Structure formats: C-alpha cells, structure tokens
mmCIF file of C-alpha atoms in Angstrom:
data_model
loop_
_atom_site.group_PDB
_atom_site.id
_atom_site.type_symbol
_atom_site.label_atom_id
_atom_site.label_comp_id
_atom_site.label_asym_id
_atom_site.label_seq_id
_atom_site.Cartn_x
_atom_site.Cartn_y
_atom_site.Cartn_z
ATOM 1 C CA MET A 1 15.390 -21.824 0.569
ATOM 2 C CA ALA A 2 15.575 -21.106 -3.031
ATOM 3 C CA LEU A 3 14.530 -17.599 -4.135
ATOM 4 C CA PRO A 4 15.063 -16.045 -7.624
ATOM 5 C CA SER A 5 17.992 -13.649 -8.019
ATOM 6 C CA LEU A 6 16.850 -9.900 -8.150
ATOM 7 C CA SER A 7 17.583 -7.560 -11.112
ATOM 8 C CA ALA A 8 16.525 -4.112 -11.793
ATOM 9 C CA ALA A 9 14.484 -5.332 -14.526
ATOM 10 C CA TYR A 10 12.655 -7.860 -12.505
ATOM 11 C CA ILE A 11 11.740 -5.396 -9.932
ATOM 12 C CA LEU A 12 10.459 -2.748 -12.586
ATOM 13 C CA SER A 13 8.184 -5.471 -13.788
ATOM 14 C CA PHE A 14 6.079 -5.022 -10.653
ATOM 15 C CA GLN A 15 5.791 -1.250 -10.667
ATOM 16 C CA PHE A 16 2.341 -0.192 -11.495
ATOM 17 C CA SER A 17 2.741 1.404 -14.802
ATOM 18 C CA SER A 18 4.368 -2.013 -16.005
ATOM 19 C CA TRP A 19 1.774 -4.407 -15.462
ATOM 20 C CA TYR A 20 -1.479 -2.312 -15.366
ATOM 21 C CA PRO A 21 -1.905 -1.942 -19.413
ATOM 22 C CA GLN A 22 -2.058 -5.792 -19.588
ATOM 23 C CA PHE A 23 -4.488 -6.090 -16.607
ATOM 24 C CA SER A 24 -6.574 -3.085 -16.721
ATOM 25 C CA SER A 25 -9.740 -4.838 -17.369
ATOM 26 C CA LYS A 26 -9.098 -7.289 -14.414
ATOM 27 C CA THR A 27 -8.223 -4.787 -11.715
ATOM 28 C CA ILE A 28 -9.298 -1.509 -10.238
ATOM 29 C CA LYS A 29 -9.592 1.328 -12.596
ATOM 30 C CA SER A 30 -6.644 3.549 -12.175
ATOM 31 C CA THR A 31 -4.990 6.718 -13.530
ATOM 32 C CA ILE A 32 -0.965 6.979 -13.589
ATOM 33 C CA ILE A 33 0.475 10.492 -13.194
ATOM 34 C CA ARG A 34 4.089 10.234 -14.568
ATOM 35 C CA GLN A 35 5.357 13.761 -14.940
ATOM 36 C CA LEU A 36 5.413 14.855 -11.323
ATOM 37 C CA PRO A 37 6.770 18.214 -10.224
ATOM 38 C CA PRO A 38 10.646 18.234 -9.850
ATOM 39 C CA ASP A 39 10.413 18.963 -6.211
ATOM 40 C CA PHE A 40 7.525 16.615 -5.502
ATOM 41 C CA VAL A 41 10.139 13.971 -4.108
ATOM 42 C CA GLU A 42 11.883 16.628 -2.127
ATOM 43 C CA TYR A 43 8.367 17.610 -0.579
ATOM 44 C CA LEU A 44 7.465 13.943 0.318
ATOM 45 C CA ASP A 45 10.911 13.531 1.953
ATOM 46 C CA SER A 46 11.015 16.654 3.952
ATOM 47 C CA ASP A 47 10.319 16.941 7.614
ATOM 48 C CA GLY A 48 7.125 17.893 9.220
ATOM 49 C CA VAL A 49 3.598 17.748 7.765
ATOM 50 C CA ILE A 50 3.007 20.607 5.397
ATOM 51 C CA ILE A 51 0.368 20.811 3.135
ATOM 52 C CA PRO A 52 1.095 22.359 -0.324
ATOM 53 C CA GLU A 53 -0.478 25.619 -0.724
ATOM 54 C CA GLY A 54 -3.795 25.539 -2.722
ATOM 55 C CA SER A 55 -4.456 21.906 -2.172
ATOM 56 C CA GLU A 56 -6.306 21.914 0.889
ATOM 57 C CA ASN A 57 -9.807 20.828 1.839
ATOM 58 C CA LEU A 58 -11.644 21.616 5.138
ATOM 59 C CA PHE A 59 -10.215 18.712 7.033
ATOM 60 C CA SER A 60 -6.542 19.342 6.085
ATOM 61 C CA ALA A 61 -6.773 23.147 6.672
ATOM 62 C CA MET A 62 -6.971 22.122 10.344
ATOM 63 C CA ILE A 63 -3.409 21.069 10.171
ATOM 64 C CA LEU A 64 -1.208 23.864 11.993
ATOM 65 C CA GLU A 65 1.633 24.421 9.773
ATOM 66 C CA ASP A 66 4.833 25.782 11.521
ATOM 67 C CA ASP A 67 5.179 29.488 10.749
ATOM 68 C CA SER A 68 8.140 30.082 12.902
ATOM 69 C CA ASP A 69 11.686 30.376 11.608
ATOM 70 C CA ASP A 70 14.329 27.582 11.802
ATOM 71 C CA GLU A 71 17.638 27.757 13.885
ATOM 72 C CA ALA A 72 19.282 29.854 11.014
ATOM 73 C CA GLY A 73 16.621 32.300 11.066
ATOM 74 C CA GLU A 74 15.365 31.223 7.474
ATOM 75 C CA PRO A 75 11.699 30.371 6.852
ATOM 76 C CA GLU A 76 10.478 26.818 5.903
ATOM 77 C CA LYS A 77 10.239 26.062 2.228
ATOM 78 C CA ARG A 78 6.784 26.345 0.938
ATOM 79 C CA TYR A 79 5.631 23.934 -1.728
ATOM 80 C CA SER A 80 2.799 24.313 -4.325
ATOM 81 C CA PHE A 81 1.816 21.934 -7.161
ATOM 82 C CA PRO A 82 -1.001 23.796 -9.197
ATOM 83 C CA ASP A 83 -0.864 21.437 -12.078
ATOM 84 C CA LEU A 84 -0.638 18.385 -10.254
ATOM 85 C CA ASP A 85 -3.541 19.557 -8.135
ATOM 86 C CA ALA A 86 -5.336 19.955 -11.260
ATOM 87 C CA GLU A 87 -4.827 16.539 -12.418
ATOM 88 C CA ILE A 88 -5.876 14.867 -9.100
ATOM 89 C CA ARG A 89 -8.945 16.978 -8.906
ATOM 90 C CA GLN A 90 -9.745 15.956 -12.604
ATOM 91 C CA CYS A 91 -9.444 12.377 -11.407
ATOM 92 C CA ILE A 92 -11.467 12.685 -8.185
ATOM 93 C CA ALA A 93 -14.134 14.452 -10.274
ATOM 94 C CA GLU A 94 -14.239 11.342 -12.744
ATOM 95 C CA TYR A 95 -14.053 8.513 -9.979
ATOM 96 C CA GLY A 96 -15.796 10.203 -7.111
ATOM 97 C CA ALA A 97 -13.017 9.614 -4.711
ATOM 98 C CA VAL A 98 -9.635 8.073 -4.940
ATOM 99 C CA PHE A 99 -6.823 6.138 -3.089
ATOM 100 C CA PRO A 100 -3.114 6.673 -4.009
ATOM 101 C CA LYS A 101 -0.113 4.509 -4.253
ATOM 102 C CA LEU A 102 3.398 5.207 -5.795
ATOM 103 C CA ASN A 103 5.329 2.923 -8.072
ATOM 104 C CA PHE A 104 4.932 -0.134 -5.792
ATOM 105 C CA SER A 105 3.606 0.790 -2.518
ATOM 106 C CA SER A 106 0.217 2.022 -1.014
ATOM 107 C CA PRO A 107 0.368 4.118 2.128
ATOM 108 C CA LYS A 108 -1.999 1.943 3.933
ATOM 109 C CA ASP A 109 0.081 2.378 7.268
ATOM 110 C CA ALA A 110 -0.928 6.009 7.248
ATOM 111 C CA SER A 111 -4.800 5.502 6.801
ATOM 112 C CA TRP A 112 -5.313 6.307 10.283
ATOM 113 C CA ILE A 113 -4.371 9.992 9.664
ATOM 114 C CA LEU A 114 -7.561 10.701 7.650
ATOM 115 C CA PRO A 115 -11.022 10.678 9.140
ATOM 116 C CA ALA A 116 -12.136 7.614 10.974
ATOM 117 C CA GLY A 117 -13.669 5.240 8.540
ATOM 118 C CA SER A 118 -12.409 6.609 5.441
ATOM 119 C CA SER A 119 -9.932 3.775 4.755
ATOM 120 C CA LEU A 120 -7.604 5.765 2.524
ATOM 121 C CA LYS A 121 -10.575 7.662 0.599
ATOM 122 C CA CYS A 122 -9.183 10.845 -0.565
ATOM 123 C CA THR A 123 -11.409 13.630 -1.984
ATOM 124 C CA SER A 124 -9.009 16.480 -2.491
ATOM 125 C CA PRO A 125 -4.981 16.620 -3.384
ATOM 126 C CA SER A 126 -4.259 17.422 0.221
ATOM 127 C CA ASP A 127 -5.735 13.925 1.319
ATOM 128 C CA ILE A 128 -3.271 12.255 -0.977
ATOM 129 C CA TYR A 129 -0.233 14.501 0.041
ATOM 130 C CA LEU A 130 -0.907 13.771 3.705
ATOM 131 C CA LEU A 131 -1.144 10.086 3.283
ATOM 132 C CA LEU A 132 1.890 9.888 1.317
ATOM 133 C CA LYS A 133 3.972 11.974 3.596
ATOM 134 C CA SER A 134 2.872 10.144 6.626
ATOM 135 C CA SER A 135 3.700 6.452 5.242
ATOM 136 C CA ASP A 136 6.730 4.561 5.913
ATOM 137 C CA PHE A 137 5.529 2.367 2.972
ATOM 138 C CA ALA A 138 5.481 5.002 0.555
ATOM 139 C CA ASN A 139 8.721 6.454 1.580
ATOM 140 C CA HIS A 140 10.397 3.322 0.417
ATOM 141 C CA ASP A 141 9.418 4.180 -3.295
ATOM 142 C CA LEU A 142 11.248 7.374 -3.202
ATOM 143 C CA SER A 143 14.956 6.142 -3.394
ATOM 144 C CA LYS A 144 16.529 3.845 -5.876
ATOM 145 C CA ASP A 145 18.693 2.520 -2.976
ATOM 146 C CA HIS A 146 15.438 1.190 -1.192
ATOM 147 C CA VAL A 147 13.743 0.076 -4.520
ATOM 148 C CA PHE A 148 16.555 -1.804 -5.707
ATOM 149 C CA GLU A 149 17.968 -3.224 -2.575
ATOM 150 C CA ASP A 150 19.664 -6.688 -3.108
ATOM 151 C CA CYS A 151 19.564 -6.153 -6.687
ATOM 152 C CA GLU A 152 22.585 -7.092 -8.946
ATOM 153 C CA GLU A 153 22.497 -3.550 -10.396
ATOM 154 C CA HIS A 154 20.765 -0.266 -10.132
ATOM 155 C CA PRO A 155 19.130 1.304 -13.430
ATOM 156 C CA GLU A 156 20.288 4.354 -14.521
ATOM 157 C CA SER A 157 17.040 6.177 -14.351
ATOM 158 C CA TYR A 158 14.001 5.788 -11.941
ATOM 159 C CA ASP A 159 11.102 8.133 -12.214
ATOM 160 C CA LEU A 160 8.464 8.254 -9.397
ATOM 161 C CA GLU A 161 4.920 7.792 -10.446
ATOM 162 C CA LEU A 162 1.572 8.600 -8.611
ATOM 163 C CA VAL A 163 -1.173 6.294 -9.155
ATOM 164 C CA LEU A 164 -4.852 7.184 -8.130
ATOM 165 C CA ARG A 165 -7.078 4.132 -7.851
ATOM 166 C CA LYS A 166 -10.919 4.423 -7.997
ATOM 167 C CA TRP A 167 -11.816 4.239 -4.259
ATOM 168 C CA TYR A 168 -14.433 1.799 -3.091
ATOM 169 C CA SER A 169 -14.865 0.071 0.434
ATOM 170 C CA ILE A 170 -12.986 -3.241 0.164
ATOM 171 C CA ASP A 171 -13.948 -6.226 2.311
ATOM 172 C CA ARG A 172 -10.633 -7.379 3.489
ATOM 173 C CA SER A 173 -11.916 -10.535 4.760
ATOM 174 C CA ARG A 174 -12.027 -11.647 0.806
ATOM 175 C CA GLU A 175 -8.417 -10.663 -0.092
ATOM 176 C CA CYS A 176 -5.823 -13.281 -0.745
ATOM 177 C CA ARG A 177 -2.123 -13.492 -1.701
ATOM 178 C CA CYS A 178 -1.164 -16.158 -4.283
ATOM 179 C CA PHE A 179 2.299 -17.268 -4.961
ATOM 180 C CA VAL A 180 3.570 -18.446 -8.336
ATOM 181 C CA ARG A 181 7.045 -20.212 -8.602
ATOM 182 C CA LYS A 182 8.375 -21.242 -11.908
ATOM 183 C CA ASN A 183 5.067 -20.414 -13.514
ATOM 184 C CA ASN A 184 3.250 -23.009 -11.081
ATOM 185 C CA LEU A 185 0.488 -21.670 -8.760
ATOM 186 C CA ILE A 186 1.718 -23.251 -5.435
ATOM 187 C CA GLY A 187 0.083 -21.352 -2.587
ATOM 188 C CA ILE A 188 -2.938 -19.162 -1.560
ATOM 189 C CA SER A 189 -2.856 -17.343 1.748
ATOM 190 C CA GLN A 190 -5.807 -15.441 3.478
ATOM 191 C CA ARG A 191 -4.404 -11.925 3.483
ATOM 192 C CA ASP A 192 -6.216 -10.184 6.317
ATOM 193 C CA LEU A 193 -5.053 -12.092 9.357
ATOM 194 C CA ASN A 194 -8.288 -12.229 11.395
ATOM 195 C CA TYR A 195 -10.364 -15.183 11.905
ATOM 196 C CA TYR A 196 -13.518 -15.760 9.714
ATOM 197 C CA ASP A 197 -15.940 -18.474 9.923
ATOM 198 C CA PHE A 198 -16.310 -18.844 6.226
ATOM 199 C CA TRP A 199 -12.584 -19.541 5.619
ATOM 200 C CA ASN A 200 -13.079 -22.505 7.937
ATOM 201 C CA ASP A 201 -15.621 -24.511 5.918
ATOM 202 C CA SER A 202 -14.058 -27.321 3.898
ATOM 203 C CA MET A 203 -16.515 -26.618 0.760
ATOM 204 C CA THR A 204 -15.852 -22.972 0.807
ATOM 205 C CA GLN A 205 -12.160 -23.757 0.838
ATOM 206 C CA GLU A 206 -12.540 -25.950 -2.088
ATOM 207 C CA LYS A 207 -14.650 -23.346 -3.997
ATOM 208 C CA ILE A 208 -12.157 -20.546 -3.231
ATOM 209 C CA THR A 209 -9.098 -22.495 -4.571
ATOM 210 C CA LEU A 210 -10.882 -23.709 -7.645
ATOM 211 C CA ALA A 211 -11.931 -19.871 -8.262
ATOM 212 C CA ILE A 212 -8.505 -18.537 -7.867
ATOM 213 C CA LYS A 213 -6.843 -21.535 -9.845
ATOM 214 C CA GLU A 214 -9.246 -20.802 -12.721
ATOM 215 C CA PHE A 215 -8.710 -16.946 -12.772
ATOM 216 C CA TRP A 216 -4.774 -17.496 -12.760
ATOM 217 C CA LEU A 217 -5.081 -20.121 -15.677
ATOM 218 C CA THR A 218 -7.368 -17.861 -17.721
ATOM 219 C CA GLU A 219 -6.532 -14.285 -16.980
ATOM 220 C CA VAL A 220 -3.056 -14.161 -15.233
ATOM 221 C CA GLN A 221 -0.824 -16.891 -16.814
ATOM 222 C CA PRO A 222 -1.432 -16.238 -20.406
ATOM 223 C CA LYS A 223 -0.551 -12.373 -19.983
ATOM 224 C CA TRP A 224 2.299 -12.368 -17.275
ATOM 225 C CA ASP A 225 5.289 -12.500 -19.463
ATOM 226 C CA PHE A 226 7.778 -10.683 -17.193
ATOM 227 C CA SER A 227 9.004 -13.672 -15.168
ATOM 228 C CA GLU A 228 8.047 -17.136 -13.962
ATOM 229 C CA ASP A 229 8.233 -16.060 -10.071
ATOM 230 C CA TYR A 230 5.602 -13.675 -8.806
ATOM 231 C CA THR A 231 2.853 -12.997 -6.219
ATOM 232 C CA PHE A 232 -0.479 -11.431 -6.895
ATOM 233 C CA ASP A 233 -3.104 -10.078 -4.499
ATOM 234 C CA PHE A 234 -6.641 -11.028 -5.333
ATOM 235 C CA LEU A 235 -10.153 -9.731 -4.121
ATOM 236 C CA LEU A 236 -13.003 -12.466 -4.207
ATOM 237 C CA THR A 237 -16.371 -11.452 -5.129
ATOM 238 C CA ARG A 238 -19.225 -11.899 -2.467
ATOM 239 C CA ASP A 239 -20.035 -15.276 -3.941
ATOM 240 C CA LEU A 240 -16.505 -16.130 -3.836
ATOM 241 C CA LEU A 241 -16.397 -17.568 -7.653
ATOM 242 C CA ARG A 242 -14.735 -14.722 -9.158
ATOM 243 C CA GLY A 243 -12.587 -11.819 -8.390
ATOM 244 C CA HIS A 244 -10.016 -9.256 -9.573
ATOM 245 C CA ILE A 245 -6.350 -8.256 -9.172
ATOM 246 C CA ILE A 246 -5.415 -5.896 -6.414
ATOM 247 C CA ASP A 247 -1.565 -5.831 -7.072
ATOM 248 C CA PHE A 248 1.591 -7.660 -8.304
ATOM 249 C CA ASN A 249 4.569 -8.294 -6.060
ATOM 250 C CA PRO A 250 7.996 -9.821 -6.406
ATOM 251 C CA TYR A 251 8.404 -13.363 -5.259
ATOM 252 C CA ALA A 252 11.136 -12.245 -2.796
ATOM 253 C CA VAL A 253 11.923 -11.807 0.877
ATOM 254 C CA ARG A 254 10.404 -8.071 0.719
ATOM 255 C CA THR A 255 7.129 -9.573 -0.011
ATOM 256 C CA ASP A 256 5.353 -10.839 3.030
ATOM 257 C CA PRO A 257 4.599 -14.679 2.693
ATOM 258 C CA LEU A 258 1.866 -14.115 5.367
ATOM 259 C CA LEU A 259 0.761 -17.648 6.501
ATOM 260 C CA PHE A 260 3.589 -19.489 4.724
ATOM 261 C CA SER A 261 7.077 -19.239 4.847
ATOM 262 C CA TYR A 262 9.376 -19.305 1.587
ATOM 263 C CA GLU A 263 10.767 -22.349 2.803
ATOM 264 C CA GLU A 264 7.435 -23.929 2.756
ATOM 265 C CA LEU A 265 6.591 -22.488 -0.515
ATOM 266 C CA TRP A 266 9.750 -24.279 -1.979
ATOM 267 C CA ASP A 267 8.643 -27.638 -0.520
ATOM 268 C CA LEU A 268 5.225 -27.143 -2.139
ATOM 269 C CA TYR A 269 6.688 -26.163 -5.564
ATOM 270 C CA GLN A 270 8.911 -29.335 -5.382
ATOM 271 C CA SER A 271 6.053 -31.615 -4.328
ATOM 272 C CA GLY A 272 3.775 -30.292 -7.183
ATOM 273 C CA GLY A 273 0.067 -30.771 -6.901
ATOM 274 C CA SER A 274 -2.836 -28.377 -6.238
ATOM 275 C CA PRO A 275 -2.096 -24.775 -4.600
ATOM 276 C CA ALA A 276 -2.177 -24.929 -0.877
ATOM 277 C CA LEU A 277 -4.666 -22.746 0.786
ATOM 278 C CA ARG A 278 -3.741 -21.353 4.311
ATOM 279 C CA VAL A 279 -6.011 -19.639 6.624
ATOM 280 C CA ILE A 280 -6.480 -18.456 10.128
ATOM 281 C CA ASP A 281 -8.287 -21.565 11.532
ATOM 282 C CA SER A 282 -8.998 -20.173 15.105
ATOM 283 C CA ARG A 283 -8.877 -17.241 17.111
ATOM 284 C CA ALA A 284 -5.995 -18.771 18.854
ATOM 285 C CA HIS A 285 -4.005 -18.993 15.687
ATOM 286 C CA PRO A 286 -0.460 -17.800 16.576
ATOM 287 C CA ALA A 287 -0.712 -15.483 13.584
ATOM 288 C CA ALA A 288 -3.980 -13.952 14.140
ATOM 289 C CA ASN A 289 -4.412 -10.320 14.634
ATOM 290 C CA THR A 290 -5.201 -9.097 18.168
ATOM 291 C CA ASN A 291 -7.223 -6.079 18.878
ATOM 292 C CA ALA A 292 -4.195 -3.806 18.373
ATOM 293 C CA PRO A 293 -4.308 -1.528 15.409
ATOM 294 C CA VAL A 294 -2.701 -2.665 12.133
ATOM 295 C CA HIS A 295 0.684 -0.539 11.624
ATOM 296 C CA GLN A 296 0.261 0.781 15.187
ATOM 297 C CA HIS A 297 4.026 1.445 15.164
ATOM 298 C CA ASN A 298 3.251 4.191 12.770
ATOM 299 C CA MET A 299 0.516 5.913 14.773
ATOM 300 C CA ILE A 300 0.669 9.020 16.869
ATOM 301 C CA PRO A 301 -2.283 11.351 17.641
ATOM 302 C CA PHE A 302 -3.023 13.463 14.461
ATOM 303 C CA GLU A 303 -2.744 16.686 16.743
ATOM 304 C CA ALA A 304 0.699 15.632 17.567
ATOM 305 C CA PHE A 305 1.828 16.002 14.127
ATOM 306 C CA SER A 306 0.850 19.503 14.028
ATOM 307 C CA MET A 307 2.362 20.343 17.420
ATOM 308 C CA SER A 308 5.689 18.752 16.861
ATOM 309 C CA ILE A 309 6.731 20.697 13.785
ATOM 310 C CA GLY A 310 9.836 22.958 14.484
ATOM 311 C CA ARG A 311 9.924 21.820 18.149
ATOM 312 C CA ASP A 312 12.448 19.862 20.212
ATOM 313 C CA ILE A 313 11.320 16.971 22.444
ATOM 314 C CA ASP A 314 11.276 19.203 25.760
ATOM 315 C CA GLU A 315 9.312 21.953 23.843
ATOM 316 C CA PHE A 316 6.789 19.430 22.373
ATOM 317 C CA SER A 317 6.277 17.819 25.653
ATOM 318 C CA LYS A 318 5.317 21.075 27.222
ATOM 319 C CA VAL A 319 3.021 22.139 24.615
ATOM 320 C CA TRP A 320 1.338 18.668 24.440
ATOM 321 C CA HIS A 321 0.690 18.565 28.165
ATOM 322 C CA GLU A 322 -0.630 22.297 28.128
ATOM 323 C CA GLU A 323 -3.109 21.178 25.476
ATOM 324 C CA LEU A 324 -4.128 18.127 27.495
ATOM 325 C CA ASN A 325 -4.863 20.154 30.579
ATOM 326 C CA LYS A 326 -6.612 22.864 28.529
ATOM 327 C CA SER A 327 -8.815 19.943 26.951
ATOM 328 C CA MET A 328 -9.566 18.597 30.295
ATOM 329 C CA GLN A 329 -10.614 22.068 31.747
ATOM 330 C CA ASP A 330 -12.861 22.712 28.789
ATOM 331 C CA GLU A 331 -14.690 19.431 29.410
#
C-alpha cells in the first residue's frame, strides 16, 4: 500500500481555516473563532460535564453539577467564557442555529447528548460546550501529539479554533466520500453505510458519478493547491445533479476509507480510468449498519453523566440504582 508521507504542513492544510476561504461559496456558511480563552483547552480536557457559568439554556441547566469538594477539600474549578459566549450567541442569532467543530473534527459521536432529533443543532453556547466535552472525536484536536501523530515533525505552534457552521438537517443518504490520489479522482464511497434503493439503480449510479466528477473538475481541482492527495466529503442535492463540500480530510490511514481499502484505492490509481463508485448493495452487505446506534461506544445515559461527577464506581452504582428504584415507584 502506497500512502503519502505525513508532514505538519500537509496536516495543517486540512484544518478548517486553511481551506474554507477558497471554498466558502461551495460549502456550508461558517464562522471561525480563533482567539479562544486561554483556559478553554483546559476546560475541554477537564473531567466531568461542567457547563461554564452564564452559558446555560433551559436544557443544559438540567445538568447537575457536582458541588462537593474533591479529596483534598478544594472546590472544583469553575469556568466562565463571557466574551466567547457573546460571539457564539451573535453567530446563532445570524444563522438561527449552528453545529460546531474544532480545527479538524466535529463532535458527531456525541450527538446523542442533545435532545432527541436535534442532530448537533445548537442554540446556545452551553449546547456547544456540552457536545465538545462529550466527544472523543473533538478531543483529538486538543493535543499536538494527537493531531500530528505519525508526522515527520511537529509545528512550533498549534492554535485551537472553534468553527460554527450554519445548521440545517442533512440527509445523510446523499453524502459521499471522494478519494483523490496524485491529482486523480479514483474512488467515491457512499458515506452513510445503510442500504438505500436509489444507490443501486445503474442509471442513478452513473448520474452521481458524473455529477461528482464534474464538480471536482470545475470546483475542487483548480482551487485545491495544497497537495496531490486528499479526500473530500460531498453532499448531493435532491436531484443528485449538484452538491456542496462538507469537509476535506488527509489521504491517510486516519481517514476512514469506508467501502474501500487503501490497497484497493492504490490499485484503482494504477489502473486509471473513471472513478469507482462503491455502495451498500444489499441489506446483507458485510459493511452495512445494523440497528445498533452509530458511535454506541461513546453513549451512556445523560443522567449518568450528572450523577457520576465526583463519585467513585461504588458510590455511582449506589446512587444510580436508588434513582432507578425511585423512578419505578413514581411510575
């Protein structure tokens, strides 16, 4: 398998602020906040689910913060980001609602922590903080060691950025991941690994492949001057004739090749020809999602978060069972 070597400059070309200015007209309207509070990273990396003071809405106010002292008798540190709260609220007022990400990663693995059906929809600063603190994906962006893992060198400086993207309900069935190797579009994969009838119609497949190739030739290839190897996520319109960019990612093992392997993609590059399209062709497909929730490894009940703060496993177990019994008696 031949993959490009990773450098800090290569990885940084995929952070949101690097590519958004060139592709702002072909992607979701977004706001980048770079001057974050000095202790913002400390807050995101701290234990417990604590909402910064002044950022709450009615939903997040339900979170039970731990008011008890720690083992040394010292109170937990409280956080407050009034200036950042104001910037976020201004952006929400402009967009109606937002979904957040950091330099590279969105907290989609933590979407379960917001009200059911909201799908990352944030209407207050506290929604954003709650998502980011609960996400393993977002945590990746906090440390240079994680971001530049396997790189030949690390940059001298790396600054966290908060990205607020205009929220709207995305039909994930129309999302694709596209693979470009040595400036050749070689593969297109269905991104949501569920079975959909329309993906398996031969004429529709041809239409999708042609639409994506045309978009890449006219809108991506002339503007993407960072490297010859990259991937981009693409959302097709309802008529499957057009679309817009969701994100760019490195052409590297850290980026999920979905229905391909990187060995297969290398073979496709060497063979040349039109880009290959991979889809879930039956409900029995080995890669097809089951009924289990996506990112289920990162899910625990919302109430468990609030009850677990400041308690060891035995204390938490006792309190959790007491609450369950109380709930059953109330019913």
